[in-house]
Amino acid sequence: MRTRAIKPPRVAREIPTVVMAGVLSVCLPLPAGAQIGSVMVRSPRPFGLFVGDCFDATVEIEAADGFAPQPASLPKPGPLTYWLDLTAVSVAPGPARAGNRLWRLSLTYQTFYAALDVRRLDVPAFTVTFASEVPRATTSAVAEVPSWQISVSPLREIQPPPVADPVEYLRPESPNPRRDPALARAVAWAFASFSVAGLFALARDRAWWPFRRRAARAFAAAWRQVRRHAARRDAEAAYREALLALHRGLDRTDGRRVMGEDLAGFLARHPAYAALAQPLDRFFQASREVFFGRDPSLAQRTCPFPDLVATARRLAAAERTAKAGGRS
Amino acid sequence: MTPIRPPDTALTDWRQAALRFEAEIAKAVIGQERAIRLVTIAIFARGHVLLEGDVGVGKTTLLRAVARALGGAYERVEGTVDMMPADLITHTYLAEDGRPRIEPGPVLRRAEDLSVFFFNEINRARPQVHSLLLRLMAERSVSAFNREYRFPHLQVFADRNRVEREETFELPAAARDRFLMEIGMEAPTDPDLRRRLAFDPLFHDTDALIAGIAPDVIDQASVAGIAAAIQHGIHASPALEEYVVRLWAAIREPAQAGIALPDVAMDALVQGGASPRGVAFLIRAARVRAWLEGRDMLLPEDLRAVFAETMAHRIFLEPVYEMRRESIVPALCRAVLDTVPAP
C-alpha cells in the first residue's frame, strides 16, 4: 500500500497530486477546538478501476480520548452519486497515543462509471460527528473527511487476429486440479470396515447368521423357533414344538437337562433370568401338562401361546444383557 | 402341582401315612433325608434295598428304625463267612435232653408274617447264601421241610460296608439285580448335625433311639395293595415312555448317545446290565416318588430322583473299568441324565 500522511498546515485541505496517485491524505483544521486531530484517507488502489469494480478506502481520524464517532453521522451505505455506491461501512477504534485515539473507518465503494477514457473522478466528501462519551456531556466535534480522487479506465475491446474456426478463439480449458483420493478412500474403507465390524458385533449379539449356533445365545435360537412355530396353523403341534424349543434353550444355557424341579437352581446359577421366575414356572407347568399330563389341552390355559412367545422373547433379551463371560 | 384326583383319596391318605413314616424315621436318623425318602419309595414299590456305606454312618440304625415303624414281623441275621443257607432256614441245636433238634430258622420262624428280613453285612456271607437270597427276594418263597414257604409281605433290607475287602464275597450280578435299590449312605456333612451326632446323648444309645420311634406307622399287610394302586394311579405319558427308552439306550450305548467321560473308551465301557427288570424297577420306584410328591403323573424328575439308586448297581462294566466302578458309574448316570433330552 502506498500511503503517505501529510501533516497539513492549519488552513487548507491537502490536494492529492498525480505523483501521489492513490494516496490521499488530508489534515483538517480542528474547528471544534483540539478534539479532532489529523484525518487521513488511505486507499490501496484508487486507479485502474473499471465499471462495476469495488474499491476500498480506510479513513483514519484522530480524536481526543473520550470522543467516539456517532453512528448516526456515519455515511449510510447506498448510492452516493449517479455513478458511485457506498456498499459497506464499519468503524473500529485503533491504538491510542498521546491523549488521542485513532478511529478507523473502513469504506467499500462500487463504481458504475462507464468511462470512455481514463479520467479522474471525485469521491464525495462527508463529515463524521464525534461526541464526548462522558455522561451528560454535550461537547461534540465534527471531522471532515475530504473528497478524494480515483482514476477510472474504459473497457476496450481487443482485436484478435482473424482465424478460420471461431472455436480457436477459445482458450484451452485450464486443467482440473488433480485431487488425491487416497485420504478419502482410506476414510471410506475405514468407515466400511467399521460398519462391517459393527454389523458382525450386532449379529453376534443377536445371534444372527453366522452366529446362529452360538452357545451363549441359546435363547435367541429358541426365540426364533418359537416365533416360527407361533406362525404355524396346527396350533397343538406348534405349541408342543415351541415348548421343546424352549426346553432345549434352557438345556443349552445350563449345560445340562433342566427339569421343572431344577428351576430354582437354574435361577440361582443364572441370576440374569431371575425376573422371569414366574413365566418360567408357568412354562414348566404347561410343559408337564402337554408332555406328561393326562389332558394336554390344560396347558394352554396355564400358559397361552402368546405368553409362551413373550417368555421366549424376554429370555432372549435377558440373555443378551446377561453378563458376558459368565455362564449365564 | 396337579392334585391327585378325588377317586384316589385312599392314595392321598396313604401319602399322609408315608410322610408321617418318613418323619418318624427322621427323628432317629438325622441328616439322611434322601436315604429315608429312598427307603420309603422302596417300601411302597415293594422292592428290596441294599444299603451301602462306611462303618458307623447309621445303616443299621436306619434299617432298624424302618423295621419298627413299618410294623409286621421282623427278623435279622448277621452275615458271616461260615454261614450256610441252612443256617437261615433251619435252627439246629442240642436240646436239653441231649438230642439234636432241627427247627425253623430265622427265615421260617415267623412264617408268612415275615415282613422285614434284615441281612446285616451281606457281603460277608458266602455265595451259597446269596443264591438262597435270590429266590427269597425274587419269588418271596423258599423250600424247606418238604414244603414251600411263602412270604407275601417280605421285604429284604441288607447292608454292607464298603471299607473291608477281606473275607468278603461280592454279591453276584443276579443277586444285585434283584435289589430294587442300592442306597449309598454318607455321614452328614452339615457341621450342626455332626455336632449333634457327636455330643447329643440321644444318639449314643441306639436302642433308646429306636424305641423312641412310633411303631407300626404303616400297616405292612396293606402295603402290597396300595403299592399296586400307586402303580395304576400314576399316569405315564407316551412322551415319558419315550424318555425312558432313550435313557435305557443311552445307558447301554453311551457312545452312541454322545456321552463322553474322561479317560474312558465309551464304546468299550458297558458290558451289560440295565436289564428290563431293572428298568421296570426304575419306573416302579419313580411312580412311587411321583405319588410321594403329590402328583398323579410321572415326570422325568421322578426318574432322575431314583435313577442312580435303581440303575447304577445293574450296570456291568468291562473288567478294565470295574475297579474304577465307584467313580465311573455315578458319572455315567449323571452324564446320561444330563444328555438325554427331557421331554
XYZ file of C-alpha atoms in Angstrom:
671
model
C 0.000 0.000 0.000
C 1.417 3.260 -0.971
C 0.243 5.838 1.508
C 1.593 8.990 2.743
C 0.393 11.118 5.548
C 0.943 14.843 5.402
C 0.647 16.990 8.386
C -1.345 19.802 6.990
C -0.909 23.397 7.738
C -3.901 24.620 9.620
C -5.541 26.210 6.573
C -6.344 24.242 3.558
C -7.001 20.696 2.614
C -4.203 18.791 1.007
C -4.812 18.290 -2.655
C -3.713 14.973 -3.957
C -1.394 15.160 -6.910
C -0.814 12.789 -9.770
C 2.519 11.860 -8.311
C 0.892 10.526 -5.212
C -1.881 8.886 -7.125
C -3.958 6.745 -4.971
C -2.771 8.338 -1.832
C -4.962 10.848 -0.217
C -4.206 12.429 2.953
C -5.873 15.389 4.487
C -5.419 17.079 7.696
C -8.094 19.484 8.583
C -8.081 22.340 10.968
C -9.855 21.474 14.109
C -12.960 23.524 14.034
C -14.226 22.361 17.343
C -11.138 23.011 19.202
C -8.491 20.351 19.561
C -10.807 17.368 19.835
C -10.152 16.230 16.259
C -6.632 15.625 15.034
C -5.495 14.637 11.584
C -7.871 12.969 9.116
C -6.248 10.669 6.612
C -7.786 8.747 3.723
C -5.957 5.682 2.546
C -6.897 3.670 -0.476
C -4.937 0.647 -1.559
C -5.727 1.096 -5.282
C -7.527 4.229 -6.335
C -6.695 3.687 -10.012
C -7.301 1.193 -12.819
C -10.954 0.855 -11.883
C -13.474 -0.365 -14.419
C -17.177 -0.080 -14.389
C -18.605 -2.262 -11.613
C -15.377 -2.514 -9.642
C -15.384 -2.325 -5.883
C -12.686 -0.413 -4.133
C -11.822 0.120 -0.505
C -10.818 3.112 1.498
C -9.767 3.485 5.069
C -10.256 6.801 6.831
C -8.144 7.317 9.905
C -9.384 10.035 12.220
C -7.511 11.121 15.261
C -9.819 12.216 18.027
C -9.253 13.225 21.587
C -9.650 10.496 24.141
C -13.200 10.174 25.310
C -14.617 11.119 21.910
C -16.263 8.487 19.740
C -17.893 8.729 16.340
C -21.668 8.902 16.489
C -23.046 6.001 14.495
C -25.798 8.181 13.048
C -23.298 10.532 11.496
C -21.504 7.832 9.571
C -22.203 7.722 5.831
C -25.059 5.324 5.019
C -24.468 2.503 2.531
C -26.326 3.259 -0.646
C -25.987 5.379 -3.785
C -23.852 8.464 -3.233
C -23.910 9.871 -6.749
C -25.269 8.604 -10.016
C -22.112 6.627 -10.611
C -20.980 5.682 -7.092
C -22.435 3.452 -4.425
C -21.230 3.016 -0.904
C -21.652 -0.699 -0.179
C -20.222 -1.153 3.312
C -19.189 0.991 6.272
C -17.620 -0.056 9.519
C -15.814 1.763 12.259
C -13.335 0.464 14.783
C -11.172 2.119 17.432
C -7.457 1.939 16.845
C -4.452 2.498 19.065
C -4.297 5.431 21.456
C -1.346 7.727 21.531
C -0.588 10.921 23.402
C -4.113 11.556 24.607
C -5.604 10.882 21.210
C -7.237 7.828 19.791
C -7.146 6.725 16.180
C -10.512 5.752 14.696
C -10.576 3.693 11.532
C -13.480 3.915 9.139
C -13.488 1.113 6.559
C -15.492 2.019 3.471
C -16.221 -0.054 0.399
C -17.391 1.722 -2.746
C -18.536 0.436 -6.084
C -18.198 2.489 -9.240
C -20.683 2.320 -12.076
C -18.946 4.900 -14.172
C -18.661 3.589 -17.747
C -15.639 5.622 -18.718
C -14.748 6.213 -22.362
C -11.255 7.347 -21.496
C -9.029 7.390 -18.499
C -10.179 10.112 -16.125
C -10.251 11.198 -12.552
C -13.374 11.317 -10.506
C -14.034 12.820 -7.095
C -15.331 10.613 -4.338
C -17.598 12.966 -2.374
C -16.528 14.350 0.956
C -18.507 13.704 4.126
C -18.391 14.544 7.787
C -18.359 12.411 10.899
C -19.544 13.781 14.200
C -17.607 12.824 17.296
C -19.257 13.168 20.657
C -17.822 13.033 24.096
C -18.538 9.761 25.840
C -18.625 11.377 29.255
C -22.107 11.024 30.682
C -24.314 14.023 30.022
C -21.550 15.707 28.051
C -22.706 17.978 25.269
C -19.415 18.555 23.554
C -19.185 17.283 20.043
C -16.796 17.792 17.207
C -17.081 17.271 13.513
C -14.364 15.616 11.486
C -14.493 16.496 7.833
C -13.398 13.750 5.501
C -12.320 15.415 2.297
C -13.218 14.420 -1.190
C -10.581 12.306 -2.859
C -9.944 11.120 -6.331
C -9.946 7.809 -8.109
C -8.982 7.179 -11.676
C -11.282 5.073 -13.827
C -10.388 3.364 -17.063
C -12.504 2.419 -20.070
C -13.205 -1.141 -21.136
C -11.870 -1.575 -24.639
C -12.335 -4.500 -26.909
C -9.286 -6.392 -28.122
C -8.977 -7.122 -31.783
C -7.840 -10.741 -32.084
C -6.204 -11.952 -35.293
C -8.749 -13.490 -37.620
C -8.966 -17.274 -37.513
C -10.787 -19.737 -39.724
C -12.609 -21.573 -36.979
C -14.062 -19.437 -34.248
C -13.536 -22.323 -31.873
C -9.900 -21.416 -31.946
C -10.732 -18.194 -30.160
C -11.496 -20.395 -27.154
C -8.669 -20.742 -24.807
C -7.799 -24.234 -23.777
C -9.513 -25.157 -20.570
C -7.397 -24.939 -17.562
C -6.672 -28.414 -16.353
C -8.682 -29.584 -13.366
C -6.628 -29.701 -10.254
C -5.544 -33.242 -9.565
C -7.011 -34.138 -6.235
C -5.513 -37.029 -4.303
C -8.300 -39.511 -3.483
C -6.091 -41.527 -1.162
C -7.345 -39.915 2.025
C -10.991 -40.102 1.015
C -10.574 -43.720 0.013
C -8.863 -44.573 3.259
C -11.655 -42.898 5.200
C -14.246 -44.741 3.122
C -12.539 -48.054 3.785
C -12.255 -47.250 7.445
C -15.953 -46.479 7.674
C -16.813 -49.542 5.619
C -14.779 -51.848 7.807
C -16.158 -50.127 10.880
C -19.694 -50.772 9.687
C -18.925 -54.376 8.806
C -17.337 -54.881 12.190
C -20.345 -53.247 13.789
C -22.663 -55.458 11.795
C -20.729 -58.514 12.912
C -20.839 -57.383 16.502
C -24.575 -56.833 16.227
C -25.049 -60.180 14.504
C -23.033 -61.837 17.239
C -25.023 -60.078 19.920
C -28.328 -61.015 18.320
C -27.115 -64.467 17.206
C -27.878 -63.781 13.560
C -26.166 -65.693 10.832
C -23.316 -66.800 11.016
C -23.578 -66.885 14.794
C -26.886 -68.714 14.870
C -25.419 -71.675 16.703
C -23.602 -69.519 19.246
C -23.512 -71.358 22.546
C -24.100 -68.283 24.664
C -27.223 -67.385 22.666
C -29.291 -70.494 23.230
C -32.404 -68.467 23.998
C -32.013 -66.407 20.842
C -32.244 -69.614 18.810
C -35.161 -70.799 20.951
C -36.960 -67.485 20.475
C -36.520 -67.735 16.689
C -38.014 -71.217 16.674
C -40.862 -70.281 18.998
C -41.695 -67.327 16.748
C -41.684 -69.589 13.719
C -43.939 -72.112 15.436
C -46.268 -69.323 16.536
C -46.968 -68.581 12.893
C -47.993 -72.158 12.149
C -51.587 -73.210 11.680
C -51.634 -76.513 13.575
C -51.643 -74.887 16.988
C -51.455 -78.073 19.051
C -48.330 -79.455 17.414
C -46.786 -75.996 17.124
C -47.282 -75.466 20.848
C -45.501 -78.730 21.584
C -42.633 -77.821 19.301
C -42.351 -74.362 20.845
C -42.208 -75.880 24.329
C -39.497 -78.242 23.147
C -37.544 -75.345 21.633
C -37.618 -73.502 24.959
C -36.613 -76.672 26.792
C -33.598 -77.005 24.535
C -32.754 -73.358 25.113
C -32.792 -73.910 28.871
C -30.756 -77.092 28.494
C -28.123 -75.407 26.366
C -27.906 -72.405 28.663
C -27.357 -74.585 31.710
C -25.235 -77.243 30.020
C -27.498 -79.960 31.386
C -31.104 -81.032 31.203
C -33.209 -78.586 33.153
C -36.392 -80.059 34.569
C -39.178 -78.332 36.421
C -37.707 -79.118 39.814
C -34.416 -77.546 38.794
C -35.907 -74.127 38.167
C -34.786 -72.652 41.491
C -31.271 -73.985 40.986
C -31.225 -72.712 37.425
C -32.213 -69.219 38.531
C -29.572 -69.317 41.260
C -26.921 -70.282 38.726
C -28.142 -67.716 36.193
C -29.399 -64.694 38.102
C -29.937 -62.834 34.816
C -33.233 -64.667 34.430
C -34.416 -64.164 37.994
C -37.076 -61.728 36.826
C -38.570 -64.498 34.716
C -39.149 -66.914 37.581
C -42.938 -66.801 37.282
C -43.198 -67.134 33.498
C -40.677 -69.973 33.637
C -42.654 -71.692 36.351
C -45.800 -71.446 34.224
C -43.820 -72.729 31.266
C -42.741 -75.811 33.181
C -46.270 -76.422 34.383
C -47.555 -76.185 30.826
C -44.788 -78.460 29.617
C -45.758 -81.066 32.228
C -49.373 -80.913 31.151
C -48.508 -81.266 27.488
C -45.904 -83.970 27.683
C -46.711 -85.925 30.819
C -50.213 -85.000 31.856
C -53.466 -86.718 31.067
C -55.038 -83.727 29.364
C -52.611 -81.707 27.223
C -55.275 -79.085 26.495
C -54.951 -77.810 30.083
C -51.540 -76.467 29.244
C -52.742 -73.630 27.045
C -54.822 -72.427 29.943
C -51.775 -72.311 32.208
C -49.547 -70.648 29.665
C -51.270 -69.460 26.458
C -49.222 -69.437 23.296
C -48.754 -65.634 23.235
C -47.429 -65.821 26.808
C -45.019 -68.505 25.709
C -43.800 -66.324 22.847
C -43.410 -63.371 25.218
C -41.468 -65.536 27.663
C -39.146 -66.663 24.895
C -38.613 -63.073 23.797
C -37.876 -61.918 27.329
C -35.466 -64.815 27.839
C -33.596 -63.868 24.670
C -33.437 -60.243 25.796
C -32.233 -61.221 29.265
C -29.642 -63.436 27.655
C -28.216 -60.518 25.686
C -27.968 -58.321 28.749
C -26.549 -61.113 30.903
C -23.025 -60.517 31.997
C -20.625 -61.616 29.302
C -18.100 -64.237 30.190
C -20.239 -65.831 32.864
C -22.154 -68.990 32.251
C -25.389 -67.050 32.171
C -48.590 -79.403 41.326
C -51.507 -81.361 39.969
C -53.635 -82.625 42.826
C -54.416 -86.298 42.888
C -57.905 -86.899 41.546
C -60.699 -87.391 44.091
C -61.288 -91.112 43.401
C -57.789 -91.703 44.644
C -58.452 -90.425 48.138
C -57.070 -93.684 49.510
C -53.814 -92.816 47.830
C -53.901 -89.357 49.387
C -54.459 -90.815 52.845
C -51.674 -93.260 52.343
C -49.439 -90.465 51.229
C -50.016 -88.749 54.555
C -49.109 -92.003 56.281
C -45.959 -92.317 54.214
C -44.904 -88.775 55.070
C -45.570 -89.487 58.729
C -43.459 -92.614 58.409
C -40.615 -90.574 56.978
C -40.934 -88.032 59.774
C -40.776 -90.761 62.404
C -37.616 -92.227 60.968
C -36.058 -88.793 60.599
C -36.331 -88.478 64.382
C -33.815 -91.264 64.811
C -31.678 -90.848 61.708
C -30.797 -87.225 61.163
C -29.257 -85.722 58.045
C -30.295 -88.677 55.891
C -33.458 -87.300 54.307
C -32.530 -88.669 50.931
C -31.840 -92.172 52.186
C -35.092 -92.114 54.167
C -37.029 -90.940 51.128
C -35.481 -93.709 49.016
C -36.256 -96.365 51.612
C -39.857 -95.131 51.714
C -40.020 -95.351 47.955
C -38.642 -98.878 48.109
C -41.281 -99.891 50.656
C -44.145 -98.624 48.509
C -42.564 -100.056 45.385
C -42.312 -103.413 47.171
C -38.622 -103.636 46.448
C -35.633 -104.904 48.377
C -32.987 -102.475 49.460
C -29.246 -102.774 49.823
C -27.660 -100.086 51.953
C -24.046 -99.344 51.427
C -21.699 -97.025 53.177
C -18.919 -96.522 55.637
C -18.862 -98.153 59.016
C -20.990 -96.381 61.580
C -22.908 -93.965 59.378
C -26.224 -95.340 60.571
C -27.116 -98.022 58.079
C -28.226 -100.459 60.701
C -29.943 -97.775 62.738
C -31.889 -96.677 59.689
C -32.988 -100.210 58.899
C -33.967 -100.914 62.500
C -35.935 -97.698 62.567
C -37.673 -98.646 59.343
C -38.461 -102.104 60.651
C -40.010 -100.627 63.786
C -42.077 -98.001 62.016
C -43.168 -100.439 59.378
C -44.619 -102.987 61.747
C -45.003 -106.631 60.911
C -42.675 -109.456 61.876
C -39.020 -108.704 61.758
C -36.005 -110.998 61.563
C -32.381 -110.140 61.478
C -29.270 -112.154 60.638
C -25.624 -111.222 60.559
C -23.606 -112.327 57.606
C -20.524 -114.360 58.451
C -18.029 -116.176 56.343
C -19.048 -119.621 57.624
C -22.768 -119.042 57.245
C -24.570 -121.567 55.101
C -28.051 -121.437 53.584
C -29.220 -123.972 56.102
C -28.397 -121.547 58.886
C -31.037 -119.229 57.546
C -33.686 -121.827 57.102
C -33.134 -124.153 59.989
C -32.060 -123.783 63.529
C -30.068 -126.826 64.613
C -29.246 -127.317 68.237
C -28.883 -129.866 71.018
C -31.902 -129.829 73.204
C -31.849 -130.139 76.949
C -32.364 -133.849 76.654
C -29.155 -134.082 74.661
C -30.789 -134.910 71.367
C -30.232 -132.833 68.268
C -33.192 -130.787 67.169
C -33.948 -129.035 63.920
C -36.413 -126.198 63.995
C -37.313 -123.464 61.521
C -34.566 -120.919 61.267
C -34.740 -117.130 61.129
C -36.429 -117.028 57.757
C -39.090 -119.574 58.521
C -39.693 -118.809 62.165
C -42.313 -116.137 61.561
C -43.610 -117.963 58.509
C -45.954 -115.864 56.397
C -45.946 -112.896 58.740
C -42.347 -112.102 57.998
C -42.327 -108.635 56.585
C -38.845 -107.287 57.161
C -35.857 -109.507 56.783
C -32.788 -107.614 57.701
C -29.500 -109.052 56.479
C -26.615 -107.293 58.134
C -23.202 -107.294 56.437
C -24.460 -109.272 53.476
C -21.089 -109.290 51.736
C -19.620 -111.398 54.499
C -21.919 -114.287 53.575
C -20.908 -116.853 51.027
C -22.322 -117.113 47.504
C -24.385 -120.102 48.629
C -26.268 -117.824 50.955
C -26.583 -115.215 48.237
C -28.203 -117.722 45.950
C -30.732 -118.601 48.611
C -31.480 -114.916 48.874
C -32.030 -114.835 45.121
C -35.085 -116.963 45.377
C -36.238 -115.397 48.599
C -36.136 -111.945 47.049
C -37.392 -112.714 43.586
C -40.170 -115.162 44.408
C -40.731 -114.417 48.085
C -40.741 -118.158 48.714
C -38.377 -120.840 49.907
C -38.492 -124.638 50.068
C -37.875 -126.320 53.377
C -39.124 -129.277 55.326
C -40.576 -130.687 52.146
C -42.902 -127.831 51.542
C -42.845 -124.365 50.160
C -42.970 -121.383 52.448
C -44.361 -118.157 51.028
C -43.748 -114.698 52.381
C -46.191 -112.358 50.643
C -45.166 -109.280 52.625
C -41.457 -109.937 52.722
C -39.088 -107.113 52.157
C -35.346 -107.718 52.383
C -33.121 -104.990 53.677
C -29.448 -105.670 53.530
C -26.419 -103.607 54.259
C -22.788 -103.968 53.599
C -19.848 -101.774 54.370
C -17.586 -100.914 51.544
C -14.446 -100.470 53.577
C -13.490 -104.027 54.247
C -12.464 -106.341 51.468
C -11.005 -109.279 53.387
C -13.196 -112.319 53.857
C -15.990 -110.785 51.901
C -17.791 -112.047 48.838
C -19.003 -109.708 46.163
C -22.690 -110.157 45.503
C -23.326 -111.923 42.210
C -24.848 -109.825 39.472
C -28.079 -111.791 39.595
C -28.474 -111.086 43.307
C -27.750 -107.424 42.902
C -30.252 -107.191 40.084
C -32.952 -108.331 42.467
C -32.457 -105.415 44.757
C -34.687 -102.532 43.819
C -32.196 -100.026 45.076
C -28.690 -99.745 46.311
C -28.621 -96.720 48.530
C -25.317 -95.198 49.430
C -25.156 -93.607 52.847
C -22.659 -90.970 53.843
C -22.201 -89.278 57.171
C -23.988 -85.902 57.214
C -21.758 -83.022 56.184
C -23.651 -80.267 57.959
C -21.491 -79.168 60.947
C -24.542 -78.666 63.186
C -25.753 -82.198 62.538
C -22.285 -83.566 63.094
C -22.068 -81.744 66.405
C -25.428 -83.172 67.442
C -24.428 -86.677 66.403
C -21.228 -86.435 68.404
C -22.491 -84.759 71.578
C -26.207 -85.410 71.919
C -26.546 -88.416 74.271
C -29.712 -89.323 72.391
C -27.629 -90.657 69.539
C -25.281 -92.623 71.766
C -27.879 -95.185 72.742
C -29.250 -96.716 69.591
C -31.760 -98.922 71.377
C -33.330 -95.970 73.139
C -33.293 -94.067 69.880
C -35.168 -96.798 68.068
C -37.551 -97.219 70.970
C -38.494 -93.562 70.571
C -39.982 -94.190 67.165
C -43.710 -94.721 66.953
C -44.204 -98.373 65.983
C -46.408 -99.592 63.168
C -46.955 -96.266 61.456
C -47.728 -98.196 58.292
C -49.716 -101.361 58.144
C -47.313 -103.668 56.397
C -50.069 -106.041 55.281
C -51.811 -103.382 53.202
C -48.701 -102.028 51.543
C -48.940 -104.546 48.717
C -52.411 -103.335 47.790
C -51.542 -99.673 47.975
C -48.349 -100.298 46.022
C -50.401 -101.775 43.209
C -52.807 -98.845 43.361
C -49.918 -96.419 43.043
C -48.598 -98.232 40.003
C -52.005 -97.964 38.356
C -52.813 -94.487 39.557
C -49.759 -92.631 38.360
C -50.006 -91.748 34.720
C -47.043 -92.274 32.404
C -47.460 -90.406 29.124
C -46.088 -91.512 25.733
C -43.513 -88.729 25.935
C -42.283 -90.133 29.219
C -42.163 -93.650 27.815
C -40.082 -92.249 25.004
C -37.795 -90.611 27.540
C -37.309 -93.880 29.403
C -36.473 -95.712 26.212
C -33.901 -93.070 25.361
C -32.407 -93.312 28.860
C -32.202 -97.052 28.541
C -30.499 -96.838 25.163
C -28.067 -94.244 26.464
C -27.069 -96.453 29.378
C -26.475 -99.429 27.117
C -24.774 -97.487 24.322
C -23.323 -94.378 25.912
C -21.040 -93.706 22.964
C -23.923 -93.524 20.519
C -25.795 -91.183 22.809
C -22.857 -88.813 22.615
C -21.687 -89.306 26.175
C -18.004 -88.958 26.914
C -16.279 -89.472 30.234
C -12.653 -88.563 30.870
C -10.169 -91.413 30.426
C -12.842 -93.883 29.371
C -13.284 -95.519 25.973
C -17.017 -95.119 25.800
C -17.630 -97.786 23.159
C -15.963 -100.396 25.369
C -17.327 -99.388 28.739
C -20.650 -101.075 29.379
C -20.599 -104.824 29.193
C -24.196 -105.436 30.112
C -26.871 -104.840 32.618
C -29.627 -102.264 32.733
C -31.958 -105.223 32.460
C -35.642 -104.965 31.597
C -36.307 -105.866 35.208
C -34.090 -103.005 36.224
C -35.955 -100.533 34.022
C -39.267 -101.854 35.314
C -37.967 -101.298 38.845
C -36.938 -97.800 37.850
C -40.456 -96.981 36.693
C -41.980 -98.524 39.789
C -39.769 -96.508 42.071
C -40.327 -93.351 40.033
C -44.109 -93.763 40.231
C -43.895 -94.033 43.989
C -41.791 -90.942 44.087
C -44.354 -89.050 41.979
C -47.027 -90.179 44.404
C -44.983 -89.045 47.393
C -44.589 -85.666 45.705
C -48.360 -85.453 45.435
C -48.652 -85.807 41.688
C -50.705 -88.147 39.552
C -48.332 -88.066 36.630
C -44.864 -89.416 36.213
C -42.217 -86.798 35.382
C -38.600 -87.087 34.278
C -37.715 -85.574 37.657
C -39.075 -88.690 39.339
C -36.961 -90.925 37.174
C -33.929 -88.814 37.852
C -34.502 -88.872 41.608
C -34.279 -92.660 41.746
C -32.160 -93.299 38.675
C -28.742 -93.728 40.259
C -30.045 -95.875 43.115
C -32.068 -98.196 40.901
C -29.790 -98.391 37.864
C -26.191 -97.981 38.998
C -25.839 -101.443 40.515
C -27.322 -103.029 37.378
C -24.716 -101.616 35.030
C -21.866 -104.009 34.482
C -18.675 -102.591 33.131
C -15.873 -104.165 31.163
C -13.327 -105.702 33.574
C -10.795 -102.960 32.808
C -13.121 -100.369 34.265
C -14.665 -102.484 37.013
C -12.016 -101.402 39.515
C -12.911 -97.751 38.955
C -16.590 -98.547 39.175
C -17.235 -96.259 42.105
C -16.268 -93.204 40.141
C -17.320 -94.238 36.633
C -20.865 -95.457 37.234
C -22.148 -92.390 39.078
C -20.520 -90.202 36.441
C -22.151 -92.273 33.712
C -25.572 -91.980 35.365
C -25.138 -88.233 35.731
C -23.990 -87.906 32.135
C -26.929 -89.930 30.857
C -29.395 -87.748 32.746
C -27.625 -84.608 31.576
C -27.567 -85.759 27.974
C -30.905 -87.356 27.236
C -33.401 -84.593 26.451
C -36.456 -84.403 28.683
C -39.062 -84.219 27.270
